[in-house]
Amino acid sequence: MQAKKRYFILLSAGSCLALLFYFGGVQFRASRSHSRREEHSGRNGLHQPSPDHFWPRFPDALRPFFPWDQLENEDSSVHISPRQKRDANSSIYKGKKCRMESCFDFTLCKKNGFKVYVYPQQKGEKIAESYQNILAAIEGSRFYTSDPSQACLFVLSLDTLDRDQLSPQYVHNLRSKVQSLHLWNNGRNHLIFNLYSGTWPDYTEDVGFDIGQAMLAKASVSTENFRPNFDVSIPLFSKDHPRTGGERGFLKFNTIPPLRKYMLVFKGKRYLTGIGSDTRNALYHVHNGEDVLLLTTCKHGKDWQKHKDSRCDRDNTEYEKYDYREMLHNATFCLVPRGRRLGSFRFLEALQAACVPVMLSNGWELPFSEVINWNQAAVIGDERLLLQIPSTIRSIHQDKILALRQQTQFLWEAYFSSVEKIVLTTLEIIQDRIFKHISRNSLIWNKHPGGLFVLPQYSSYLGDFPYYYANLGLKPPSKFTAVIHAVTPLVSQSQPVLKLLVAAAKSQYCAQIIVLWNCDKPLPAKHRWPATAVPVIVIEGESKVMSSRFLPYDNIITDAVLSLDEDTVLSTTEVDFAFTVWQSFPERIVGYPARSHFWDNSKERWGYTSKWTNDYSMVLTGAAIYHKYYHYLYSHYLPASLKNMVDQLANCEDILMNFLVSAVTKLPPIKVTQKKQYKETMMGQTSRASRWADPDHFAQRQSCMNTFASWFGYMPLIHSQMRLDPVLFKDQVSILRKKYRDIERL
């Protein structure tokens, strides 16, 4: 009998294996056959790619997602243990297993790219200022669309920032309000912003309503509840955090050694009971009253005296002795312990102050951890090893400390100094997930100028941007394209534009010349243009507007652009010298005509001046060299409102380009030689160039300055006194020994 059973079991197992190999083999052979057919058609040139051939293929992007507590049938739960079921059911997010591949519809982004729709505000619904700033940042970005049919991502107008039930900002009945939205679709392709969740005494991360398959952009999120490659960890910021712009970091000098008055500081609340009390209650063990100041106070809350312990009076007295801002600005390291929640305002405060954050919040998913390497800017400690913190930071070498401080300043200014930057960083991270084939790498995110100013749609190769030549071991380009902006008809062969064209063409570095015809008259015949050794391409400006001079034309084949106004007077020698200077500063604007800005106290506004002084903050694009990437950035990063203003005024496009480049580089432009004469050869009053003699033209430029500064949220222009002249320019030596001999004769 036992032998029969063994025989039957063996026979059954053999049959199962045979069926498995048969079906598996059929499938394998079918896939091999399909791949061979594709390869064969490709070799014979028969395969015609579809229009979306380059669209990345995501595995089963529209596969329906079922949380473990809502499985389709009992059979599908055979391999799930009871413990896994309990864990899933007790999760604060029913969609805890959500990932982009399972809970995001990529097809919505395929047609119109990455566009974000914000629901219209409902009547009677109050929105806190912080959430209004978030929505304003989205609506003012290049991602925004008012048409939900074009959207790839949806953001609620219902305020979800503060989900603490004891808070006056708490929105009641949010669950029913969200479920009633006709585009909700169980949260699919939705992004929910949240700063505070849970309440006394446990402060859980539950936001108080079913988010379905929505992504969370959440502060103080734990690694346990954070869904990698789906949620975004954002910093906790105060209601006073600026909407745009923001203050620059406080690191003014890269001093060696980089040590400050205090080694390690902290000043904040001490929780006597409840969650978050353990770490802060133990800080007094490390405080030494000299270079380690860890100050806490019990004075917070209405009934703090009821829970008062024997150390409270002494701690409160010590706490009052020190000014927090003075400590912050004079400390090398700043302790960032957890509060009631994992995140803390101290984090952003330390970053701005160039005080290296010492993170002491076990399990906190650090802000933008998906793209930022925090080991380059912070010390990540362990709450259980608090007593080892002082000896650990004292062992860090001075070179490393300086590098950490410098990185805090970069990260602060690139991603955290305003609500707008926090929001845009969140959106850019999500966009990189969707378009993986052009996503930014770690170098871009963690090195100046950062991910917000390096648009991957321009290129996936770092060498195509002006910031990474040194990292890649590349030399800047050896040729430039001259782009001459023409606005007056060609009536005489002695016009300055033709002399300028010839002078630029004679440059040893000139690859080609493009004449951008923005004149109302028809294009001149080809024979009207002088013969040159380099190609001359004449193209008509789009809509004949000023901004068209900065469009990223495909005709521009070089990375370097020599931008010229038609009435500019430059010699070939001056062109050569300016280009050689630019090769040393490829991320900046390098040129001749300099201008400056100033703050007018009487009018409380920014002013514009063309006075001849040692100071300057702009180099006008009528005679300047810069990288062609700035054409792309001007066209795709700046809002339509600013470009429309420039086009309506037919003015200020050069100022706007200077604002943009200075905002990206955090550096001033570079002036070459002392060429003072500019626009001296203005044509007759019938020419557009006569606008330089119009007093209204100057007033418009004053107005432009303030409009641009308002949009950027701060004044990005930086003053400089540096002027680069040719070597031996002033020396009393033979003219024959000088490389740029013609410049001296001007």
XYZ file of C-alpha atoms in Angstrom:
746
model
C 0.000 0.000 0.000
C 2.834 2.393 0.903
C 4.612 1.544 -2.354
C 1.476 2.462 -4.320
C 1.278 5.826 -2.545
C 4.922 6.575 -3.274
C 4.422 5.553 -6.900
C 1.334 7.792 -7.189
C 3.155 10.789 -5.627
C 6.136 10.345 -7.948
C 3.844 10.034 -10.962
C 1.947 13.198 -10.000
C 5.158 15.146 -9.445
C 6.547 13.996 -12.764
C 3.363 15.053 -14.567
C 3.478 18.483 -12.977
C 7.118 18.944 -13.943
C 6.377 17.869 -17.507
C 3.519 20.360 -17.795
C 5.684 23.087 -16.279
C 8.526 22.533 -18.741
C 6.079 22.295 -21.635
C 4.271 25.571 -20.985
C 7.436 27.324 -19.905
C 9.213 26.125 -23.012
C 6.390 27.279 -25.263
C 6.466 30.713 -23.707
C 10.264 30.862 -23.880
C 10.293 29.754 -27.509
C 7.591 32.271 -28.341
C 9.534 35.117 -26.770
C 12.739 33.990 -28.511
C 10.857 33.826 -31.801
C 9.391 37.299 -31.263
C 12.796 38.800 -30.450
C 14.310 37.147 -33.542
C 11.541 38.622 -35.698
C 12.223 42.080 -34.277
C 15.958 41.671 -34.814
C 15.416 40.460 -38.372
C 13.087 43.340 -39.238
C 15.562 45.800 -37.739
C 18.453 44.440 -39.796
C 16.482 44.676 -43.005
C 15.348 48.205 -42.311
C 11.700 47.168 -42.213
C 11.024 48.265 -38.664
C 9.394 51.689 -38.588
C 9.461 53.226 -35.106
C 6.232 54.723 -33.889
C 6.077 58.423 -32.971
C 6.513 57.491 -29.330
C 9.383 55.098 -30.015
C 11.574 56.835 -27.452
C 8.916 56.814 -24.756
C 10.196 54.595 -21.937
C 8.300 51.338 -21.485
C 7.177 50.818 -17.920
C 6.274 47.326 -16.745
C 2.532 46.931 -16.548
C 2.038 50.616 -15.709
C -1.740 50.359 -15.559
C -1.904 47.137 -13.558
C -4.615 47.655 -10.935
C -3.318 47.929 -7.388
C -5.005 46.020 -4.588
C -3.928 46.548 -1.000
C -3.427 43.321 0.899
C -6.624 43.893 2.835
C -8.667 44.221 -0.376
C -7.453 41.290 -2.486
C -9.619 40.134 -5.382
C -10.144 36.608 -4.195
C -9.081 34.165 -1.519
C -6.733 32.249 -3.818
C -4.481 35.246 -4.303
C -3.767 35.407 -0.572
C -2.461 31.874 -0.247
C 1.179 32.999 0.093
C 0.514 35.841 2.576
C 1.174 35.001 6.178
C -1.230 36.042 8.970
C 1.473 38.347 10.331
C 1.759 40.088 6.958
C -2.001 40.519 6.882
C -1.999 42.081 10.350
C 0.844 44.412 9.429
C -0.935 45.494 6.280
C -4.218 46.082 8.049
C -2.581 48.102 10.816
C -0.659 50.287 8.370
C -1.533 53.975 8.490
C -1.629 53.989 4.674
C -3.812 51.436 2.970
C -1.646 51.939 -0.100
C 1.576 51.250 1.763
C 2.833 49.000 -1.020
C 2.215 51.652 -3.689
C 5.024 52.353 -6.129
C 5.113 54.364 -9.342
C 4.748 51.180 -11.414
C 1.631 50.033 -9.579
C -0.174 53.223 -8.502
C 0.643 55.807 -11.172
C -0.807 56.118 -14.668
C 2.144 57.045 -16.907
C -0.040 57.415 -19.990
C -1.413 60.721 -18.662
C 2.094 62.182 -19.027
C 2.741 60.776 -22.474
C 0.845 63.275 -24.587
C 1.421 66.646 -22.922
C 4.491 65.975 -20.808
C 4.639 66.721 -17.105
C 1.760 69.104 -16.387
C 0.251 69.763 -12.949
C -3.369 70.693 -12.321
C -4.530 72.410 -9.119
C -8.176 71.959 -8.209
C -10.154 75.230 -8.082
C -10.714 76.484 -4.559
C -14.105 75.547 -3.159
C -16.349 78.202 -1.670
C -16.159 78.499 2.068
C -12.952 76.486 2.344
C -10.199 78.283 4.250
C -6.604 77.807 3.161
C -3.658 78.610 5.431
C -1.025 80.975 4.090
C 1.600 78.223 3.876
C -0.648 76.112 1.652
C -1.566 79.149 -0.442
C 2.162 79.643 -1.027
C 2.499 76.032 -2.172
C -0.380 76.368 -4.622
C 0.937 79.715 -5.878
C 4.345 78.143 -6.518
C 2.746 75.428 -8.628
C 0.516 77.837 -10.533
C 3.480 80.103 -11.268
C 5.673 77.284 -12.533
C 6.190 76.043 -16.075
C 4.478 72.787 -15.063
C 1.072 74.325 -14.390
C -1.973 73.723 -16.551
C -5.512 74.963 -15.994
C -6.886 72.134 -18.149
C -7.304 68.873 -16.189
C -7.420 66.870 -19.444
C -3.786 67.847 -20.072
C -2.605 67.092 -16.539
C -0.232 64.344 -15.500
C -0.384 65.193 -11.782
C -3.201 66.615 -9.633
C -2.940 68.691 -6.435
C -5.838 69.334 -4.056
C -7.008 72.842 -3.235
C -8.193 71.475 0.124
C -5.644 72.347 2.807
C -3.903 69.143 3.899
C -0.805 70.708 5.505
C -1.868 70.550 9.151
C -3.609 67.314 10.128
C -3.242 67.774 13.889
C -6.784 67.618 15.253
C -5.912 70.159 17.958
C -4.741 72.724 15.413
C -6.974 75.649 14.368
C -5.847 74.960 10.769
C -7.295 71.431 10.824
C -9.817 70.836 8.017
C -12.760 68.741 9.157
C -14.621 66.161 7.051
C -11.694 65.997 4.652
C -12.409 62.376 3.770
C -15.863 63.063 2.351
C -14.685 66.245 0.635
C -11.869 64.422 -1.140
C -14.023 61.455 -2.124
C -16.547 63.818 -3.756
C -13.961 65.186 -6.217
C -14.823 63.801 -9.652
C -11.140 63.535 -10.648
C -10.020 61.824 -7.439
C -9.948 58.285 -8.900
C -8.867 56.798 -5.550
C -5.946 59.234 -5.444
C -4.246 57.957 -8.588
C -1.774 60.557 -9.988
C -2.475 62.868 -7.033
C 0.096 64.562 -4.804
C -0.791 65.493 -1.215
C 1.336 67.973 0.755
C 1.523 67.557 4.528
C 3.640 69.178 7.260
C 1.935 67.987 10.453
C 0.052 64.764 11.194
C -1.192 63.038 14.323
C -1.780 64.689 17.652
C -1.097 64.345 21.354
C 0.023 61.993 22.808
C 1.361 59.627 20.121
C 1.714 61.951 17.074
C 1.269 59.202 14.491
C 1.850 59.877 10.801
C -1.789 59.263 9.928
C -3.124 62.210 7.898
C -6.685 61.490 8.973
C -8.232 60.384 5.687
C -7.774 57.629 3.132
C -5.214 58.881 0.611
C -5.805 55.874 -1.647
C -3.080 55.652 -4.283
C -1.954 59.266 -3.903
C 1.673 60.251 -3.359
C 2.650 62.102 -0.193
C 5.008 65.070 -0.053
C 5.376 64.904 3.698
C 7.541 66.366 6.449
C 8.744 64.282 9.412
C 8.077 61.028 7.606
C 9.680 57.873 8.981
C 11.616 55.375 6.900
C 9.119 52.765 8.090
C 6.159 54.522 6.489
C 8.017 56.210 3.616
C 7.279 54.550 0.287
C 10.536 54.716 -1.702
C 10.342 56.040 -5.245
C 6.761 57.101 -4.585
C 6.507 59.534 -1.667
C 8.716 62.626 -1.311
C 10.169 63.642 2.048
C 10.032 67.442 2.388
C 11.467 69.663 5.149
C 9.372 71.100 7.936
C 9.151 74.852 7.313
C 7.485 77.617 9.274
C 4.592 79.814 8.188
C 7.115 82.664 7.840
C 9.225 80.804 5.289
C 9.456 83.092 2.214
C 7.296 82.167 -0.764
C 9.982 83.025 -3.322
C 13.635 83.986 -3.266
C 14.648 83.703 0.358
C 17.780 84.908 2.100
C 21.150 83.620 1.009
C 23.223 81.444 3.286
C 25.329 83.036 6.015
C 28.719 81.647 4.943
C 30.578 84.767 3.836
C 34.200 83.587 3.988
C 35.751 80.174 3.473
C 38.094 80.633 6.411
C 40.787 78.135 7.322
C 40.522 76.720 9.900
C 36.710 76.727 9.569
C 36.069 76.410 13.303
C 33.835 78.884 15.109
C 33.423 79.973 18.734
C 31.244 76.989 19.637
C 31.752 73.396 18.550
C 28.164 72.157 19.032
C 24.977 74.026 19.949
C 21.260 73.520 20.424
C 18.544 75.633 21.979
C 14.956 74.428 22.199
C 12.131 72.848 24.165
C 12.576 69.949 26.563
C 9.641 67.609 26.640
C 9.032 66.303 30.150
C 6.613 63.558 29.119
C 5.441 61.809 26.026
C 7.005 61.008 22.677
C 10.258 62.795 21.836
C 11.174 63.420 25.460
C 13.950 60.829 25.833
C 16.576 62.420 23.590
C 16.113 66.019 24.679
C 15.981 65.031 28.346
C 19.439 63.480 27.975
C 21.145 66.463 26.323
C 22.368 67.855 29.649
C 24.834 64.955 29.834
C 26.724 66.404 26.835
C 26.405 70.120 27.646
C 29.657 71.528 29.070
C 28.857 75.262 29.192
C 31.925 76.126 27.096
C 32.108 75.000 23.465
C 29.188 72.551 23.680
C 25.982 74.409 24.517
C 22.873 72.218 24.539
C 20.202 74.366 26.148
C 16.632 73.296 26.871
C 13.662 74.878 28.610
C 10.626 73.402 30.298
C 8.622 76.605 29.777
C 6.186 75.634 27.066
C 2.589 74.562 27.170
C -0.035 75.692 29.638
C 0.629 73.118 32.354
C 4.407 72.694 32.174
C 4.748 73.359 35.925
C 2.617 70.318 36.711
C 5.274 68.089 35.122
C 8.256 70.149 36.278
C 11.295 68.138 37.413
C 14.313 69.003 39.583
C 16.359 70.251 36.623
C 13.804 72.648 35.128
C 14.716 75.788 37.092
C 18.428 75.392 36.439
C 17.846 74.607 32.749
C 15.520 77.581 32.310
C 18.074 79.941 33.867
C 20.879 78.669 31.615
C 18.550 78.823 28.617
C 17.890 82.542 29.096
C 21.601 83.447 29.166
C 22.254 82.830 25.464
C 20.873 84.403 22.301
C 19.878 81.694 19.854
C 20.823 83.636 16.719
C 24.256 84.493 18.112
C 24.837 80.825 18.936
C 23.679 79.724 15.507
C 26.013 82.065 13.640
C 29.021 81.201 15.790
C 28.791 77.420 15.888
C 30.519 74.814 13.740
C 27.928 72.062 14.339
C 24.233 72.362 15.220
C 22.402 69.512 16.895
C 19.069 68.668 15.230
C 17.258 66.305 17.641
C 13.738 65.082 17.010
C 10.864 66.949 18.560
C 7.403 65.572 19.049
C 7.704 64.589 15.409
C 10.829 63.442 13.617
C 11.447 66.721 11.789
C 12.433 70.046 13.306
C 12.669 73.715 12.315
C 16.281 73.532 13.526
C 17.167 71.627 10.365
C 16.594 74.497 7.922
C 17.952 77.037 10.401
C 21.241 75.143 10.626
C 21.513 74.788 6.836
C 21.096 78.508 6.253
C 23.570 79.414 8.994
C 26.306 77.162 7.504
C 26.212 75.262 10.787
C 26.712 71.594 9.939
C 23.547 69.729 11.073
C 24.110 66.806 13.424
C 21.002 64.719 12.868
C 19.698 62.978 15.976
C 16.342 61.605 14.890
C 16.411 57.854 14.357
C 14.225 56.661 11.507
C 13.688 60.059 9.869
C 13.679 59.946 6.078
C 15.717 63.072 5.382
C 14.275 65.695 3.002
C 14.668 64.898 -0.705
C 16.735 61.848 0.261
C 15.999 60.349 -3.140
C 18.338 62.839 -4.826
C 20.403 64.566 -2.102
C 23.477 62.905 -0.629
C 23.248 64.151 2.940
C 26.606 62.638 3.894
C 28.144 65.585 2.029
C 26.389 68.195 4.186
C 25.434 66.692 7.541
C 26.522 64.329 10.294
C 23.941 61.607 10.830
C 24.043 60.423 14.431
C 22.231 57.818 16.486
C 20.065 58.778 19.463
C 21.342 55.727 21.336
C 24.927 56.991 21.008
C 24.335 60.556 22.162
C 27.349 60.602 24.483
C 29.678 59.836 21.561
C 28.582 62.861 19.517
C 31.188 65.363 20.883
C 34.167 63.066 20.322
C 32.874 62.143 16.860
C 32.597 65.690 15.579
C 35.921 66.694 17.148
C 37.579 63.986 15.067
C 36.347 65.428 11.761
C 39.196 67.011 9.810
C 39.101 70.738 9.078
C 39.046 70.177 5.311
C 35.968 67.991 5.707
C 34.274 70.557 7.945
C 34.777 73.282 5.341
C 33.408 71.010 2.602
C 30.362 70.201 4.749
C 29.700 73.886 5.420
C 30.024 74.785 1.751
C 27.565 72.046 0.819
C 25.022 73.294 3.362
C 25.059 76.639 1.574
C 24.591 75.099 -1.840
C 21.700 72.896 -0.698
C 20.027 75.750 1.188
C 20.102 78.118 -1.772
C 19.309 75.459 -4.383
C 16.379 73.646 -2.755
C 15.293 75.027 0.632
C 15.461 78.826 0.852
C 11.832 79.358 -0.245
C 8.528 77.525 -0.452
C 8.777 77.795 -4.228
C 12.089 75.912 -4.312
C 10.765 73.193 -1.999
C 7.725 72.726 -4.243
C 9.684 72.822 -7.504
C 12.213 70.309 -6.169
C 9.341 67.988 -5.264
C 7.875 68.269 -8.756
C 11.241 67.817 -10.480
C 11.878 64.617 -8.496
C 8.527 63.210 -9.625
C 9.223 64.270 -13.204
C 12.558 62.417 -13.124
C 10.738 59.249 -12.061
C 8.332 59.508 -14.964
C 10.934 60.294 -17.621
C 13.671 57.972 -16.446
C 15.461 58.068 -19.800
C 16.369 61.759 -19.237
C 16.409 61.898 -15.442
C 19.139 63.857 -13.657
C 21.959 61.976 -11.982
C 23.388 62.439 -8.492
C 26.142 64.793 -9.676
C 23.591 67.253 -11.054
C 21.487 67.217 -7.895
C 24.436 67.554 -5.518
C 26.627 70.028 -7.348
C 26.155 73.649 -8.320
C 23.857 74.916 -9.844
C 21.601 71.983 -8.869
C 18.688 70.117 -10.373
C 16.303 73.064 -10.738
C 18.532 74.869 -13.261
C 19.788 71.866 -15.252
C 16.840 70.902 -17.438
C 17.258 67.319 -18.702
C 15.021 68.034 -21.702
C 17.915 70.057 -23.110
C 20.406 67.203 -23.032
C 21.237 64.018 -21.159
C 24.984 64.644 -21.559
C 26.683 66.744 -18.888
C 29.186 68.120 -21.385
C 26.385 70.040 -23.110
C 25.968 72.268 -20.041
C 28.369 75.093 -19.125
C 28.918 73.901 -15.543
C 30.629 70.509 -15.784
C 33.665 70.880 -18.045
C 36.092 70.480 -15.140
C 34.236 67.446 -13.726
C 34.394 65.714 -17.094
C 37.941 66.788 -17.855
C 36.800 68.728 -20.913
C 38.017 71.977 -22.382
C 35.476 74.691 -23.235
C 34.504 74.948 -26.926
C 37.055 76.358 -29.359
C 34.521 77.987 -31.719
C 31.550 80.328 -31.421
C 28.480 81.283 -33.421
C 27.890 85.005 -33.887
C 24.196 85.942 -33.681
C 23.560 89.463 -34.970
C 20.202 90.973 -34.101
C 19.055 93.116 -37.056
C 16.055 95.441 -36.723
C 16.610 98.037 -39.487
C 16.389 97.603 -43.268
C 19.555 97.115 -45.281
C 19.787 100.229 -47.462
C 23.525 100.893 -47.718
C 26.688 98.829 -47.976
C 28.332 101.110 -45.417
C 25.926 100.258 -42.596
C 27.543 99.198 -39.301
C 25.867 95.776 -39.417
C 27.887 94.795 -42.489
C 31.170 96.009 -40.964
C 30.341 94.077 -37.795
C 29.586 90.945 -39.807
C 32.939 91.118 -41.580
C 34.845 91.759 -38.328
C 33.223 88.771 -36.605
C 33.772 86.509 -39.610
C 37.514 87.225 -39.583
C 37.863 85.876 -36.050
C 39.894 82.683 -35.883
C 37.303 81.278 -33.480
C 34.191 82.015 -35.556
C 32.385 78.932 -36.898
C 29.386 80.660 -38.449
C 27.289 83.826 -38.389
C 23.532 83.962 -37.956
C 21.716 87.180 -38.798
C 18.405 87.232 -36.944
C 16.179 89.381 -39.158
C 13.707 91.089 -36.808
C 13.034 93.914 -39.252
C 9.563 94.598 -40.643
C 10.997 94.812 -44.165
C 11.537 91.678 -46.299
C 14.804 89.766 -46.130
C 17.570 91.313 -48.299
C 18.788 89.366 -51.312
C 21.760 87.081 -50.729
C 24.112 89.208 -52.832
C 23.575 92.135 -50.451
C 25.538 90.343 -47.744
C 29.357 90.447 -47.933
C 31.343 87.349 -48.859
C 32.991 85.730 -45.820
C 35.131 82.698 -45.042
C 32.463 81.314 -42.712
C 28.808 80.515 -43.479
C 26.290 83.350 -43.038
C 22.730 82.224 -42.287
C 19.882 84.743 -42.331
C 16.721 83.694 -40.492
C 13.574 85.614 -39.669
C 12.810 86.149 -36.008
C 9.730 84.462 -34.639
C 6.915 87.049 -34.532
C 9.638 89.719 -34.811
C 9.712 90.132 -31.008
C 12.688 90.852 -28.752
C 12.645 87.507 -26.970
C 13.155 85.728 -30.282
C 16.843 86.622 -30.154
C 17.195 84.168 -27.274
C 15.342 81.241 -28.811
C 17.354 77.974 -28.890
C 17.685 77.857 -32.677
C 18.825 74.553 -34.161
C 21.020 76.579 -36.527
C 23.377 77.361 -33.632
C 25.885 74.513 -33.933
C 28.386 75.670 -31.286
C 28.033 75.866 -27.506
C 29.364 79.446 -27.431
C 27.219 82.320 -28.707
C 28.534 85.795 -29.520
C 25.444 87.974 -29.187
C 25.608 91.267 -31.109
C 23.360 94.227 -31.760
C 23.480 95.436 -35.361
C 25.038 98.817 -34.460
C 27.780 97.433 -32.208
C 31.309 98.480 -33.139
C 33.843 95.734 -32.430
C 37.115 94.807 -34.098
C 38.196 91.254 -34.841
C 40.864 91.550 -32.148
C 38.279 92.516 -29.544
C 36.118 89.564 -30.544
C 39.082 87.185 -30.238
C 40.075 88.516 -26.838
C 36.541 88.339 -25.402
C 36.191 84.736 -26.552
C 39.484 83.637 -24.992
C 38.340 85.183 -21.704
C 34.970 83.392 -21.944
C 36.745 80.036 -22.345
C 37.999 80.481 -18.772
C 34.503 81.394 -17.495
C 32.088 79.369 -19.670
C 29.188 79.620 -17.205
C 29.147 83.432 -17.203
C 28.305 86.296 -19.539
C 31.519 87.880 -20.838
C 31.461 91.069 -22.840
C 31.983 94.799 -23.296
C 28.994 97.069 -22.434
C 28.571 97.131 -18.643
C 25.688 98.491 -16.580
C 24.815 98.483 -12.899
C 21.924 98.402 -10.446
C 21.467 100.165 -7.120
C 18.918 100.520 -4.352
C 17.139 103.877 -4.402
C 16.305 104.667 -0.775
C 14.141 107.667 -1.633
C 11.874 105.617 -3.905
C 12.376 102.296 -2.122
C 12.989 100.465 -5.348
C 15.801 99.185 -7.513
C 17.432 101.578 -9.919
C 19.324 101.131 -13.187
C 22.342 103.175 -14.184
C 24.653 103.435 -17.163
C 27.137 105.740 -15.436
C 30.794 105.016 -16.073
C 32.065 103.652 -12.741
C 34.318 100.874 -11.510
C 31.276 98.904 -10.370
C 29.034 96.908 -12.683
C 26.521 94.082 -12.304
C 25.384 93.510 -15.891
C 27.054 92.989 -19.248
C 24.550 93.764 -21.972
C 23.964 91.170 -24.658
C 24.583 93.687 -27.461
C 28.233 92.597 -27.376
C 28.636 89.548 -25.154
C 29.543 85.867 -25.233
C 27.714 83.173 -23.257
C 26.763 79.500 -23.469
C 23.847 78.633 -25.746
C 22.175 76.680 -22.905
C 21.019 80.042 -21.591
C 18.887 80.428 -24.719
C 17.089 77.232 -23.727
C 16.799 78.291 -20.088
C 15.487 81.735 -21.078
C 12.853 80.164 -23.332
C 11.715 77.299 -21.084
C 12.446 78.296 -17.486
C 11.279 81.899 -17.347
C 7.517 82.531 -17.170
C 5.582 83.808 -20.172
C 4.613 86.944 -18.227
C 8.207 88.244 -18.125
C 8.894 87.412 -21.766
C 5.630 89.030 -22.834
C 6.586 92.184 -20.940
C 9.919 92.290 -22.780
C 8.210 91.827 -26.130
C 5.568 94.484 -25.492
C 8.178 97.041 -24.445
C 10.712 95.913 -27.080
C 13.158 96.473 -24.259
C 14.881 94.847 -21.242
C 15.633 91.456 -22.791
C 19.326 91.956 -22.021
C 18.560 92.807 -18.387
C 16.381 89.718 -18.036
C 19.146 87.491 -19.422
C 21.564 88.951 -16.853
C 19.065 88.304 -14.056
C 18.716 84.697 -15.187
C 22.435 83.923 -15.502
C 23.284 85.565 -12.171
C 20.443 83.672 -10.453
C 21.820 80.387 -11.796
C 25.529 80.957 -11.222
C 25.388 83.167 -8.092
C 28.198 85.085 -9.805
C 28.551 88.434 -11.598
C 29.269 88.716 -15.327
C 32.742 89.610 -16.575
C 33.658 92.806 -18.374
C 36.606 92.817 -20.779
C 38.717 95.916 -21.517
C 37.573 99.443 -20.728
C 35.627 99.956 -23.947
C 33.495 102.955 -23.038
C 32.070 103.844 -26.422
C 28.955 101.797 -27.023
C 25.887 102.744 -29.022
C 27.880 105.768 -30.172
C 27.145 105.023 -33.805
C 23.390 105.095 -33.452
C 21.579 105.435 -36.725
C 18.939 107.963 -37.636
C 15.791 108.621 -35.681
C 13.850 106.387 -38.065
C 15.722 103.343 -36.735
C 14.639 101.210 -33.826
C 18.073 101.881 -32.411
C 16.965 105.432 -31.709
C 15.201 104.051 -28.638
C 18.511 104.438 -26.785
C 18.092 108.215 -27.049
C 14.502 108.038 -25.786
C 14.097 108.976 -22.074
C 11.112 106.607 -21.847
C 13.427 103.770 -22.798
C 15.524 104.388 -19.674
C 12.406 104.642 -17.469
C 11.190 101.316 -18.845
C 14.447 99.689 -17.858
C 14.048 101.005 -14.307
C 10.596 99.433 -14.177
C 11.857 96.156 -15.635
C 14.449 95.848 -12.889
C 11.786 95.849 -10.175
C 9.407 93.528 -12.016
C 12.172 90.993 -12.557
C 13.356 91.235 -8.936
C 9.777 90.682 -7.768
C 9.435 87.470 -9.783
C 12.771 86.061 -8.661
C 11.892 86.975 -5.080
C 15.233 88.719 -4.531
C 17.869 90.694 -6.428
C 20.122 88.117 -8.129
C 22.490 90.657 -9.727
C 25.914 90.853 -8.070
C 28.311 93.786 -8.251
C 31.851 93.313 -9.472
C 34.892 95.495 -10.043
C 36.842 92.964 -12.063
C 37.803 93.941 -15.597
C 40.055 91.748 -17.714
C 42.467 93.509 -20.058
C 45.025 91.987 -22.420
C 48.426 91.203 -20.936
C 50.902 94.111 -21.323
C 48.029 96.380 -22.383
C 49.323 99.422 -20.438
C 53.001 98.535 -20.320
C 55.557 100.696 -22.132
C 56.899 97.998 -24.398
C 57.073 97.554 -28.125
C 53.684 97.189 -29.787
C 55.076 94.225 -31.671
C 55.357 92.229 -28.432
C 51.675 92.525 -27.671
C 49.247 89.787 -28.628
C 46.185 92.051 -28.941
C 47.900 95.030 -30.571
C 44.811 96.553 -32.168
C 43.015 97.058 -28.852
C 45.510 99.700 -27.720
C 44.829 101.832 -30.792
C 41.108 102.193 -30.030
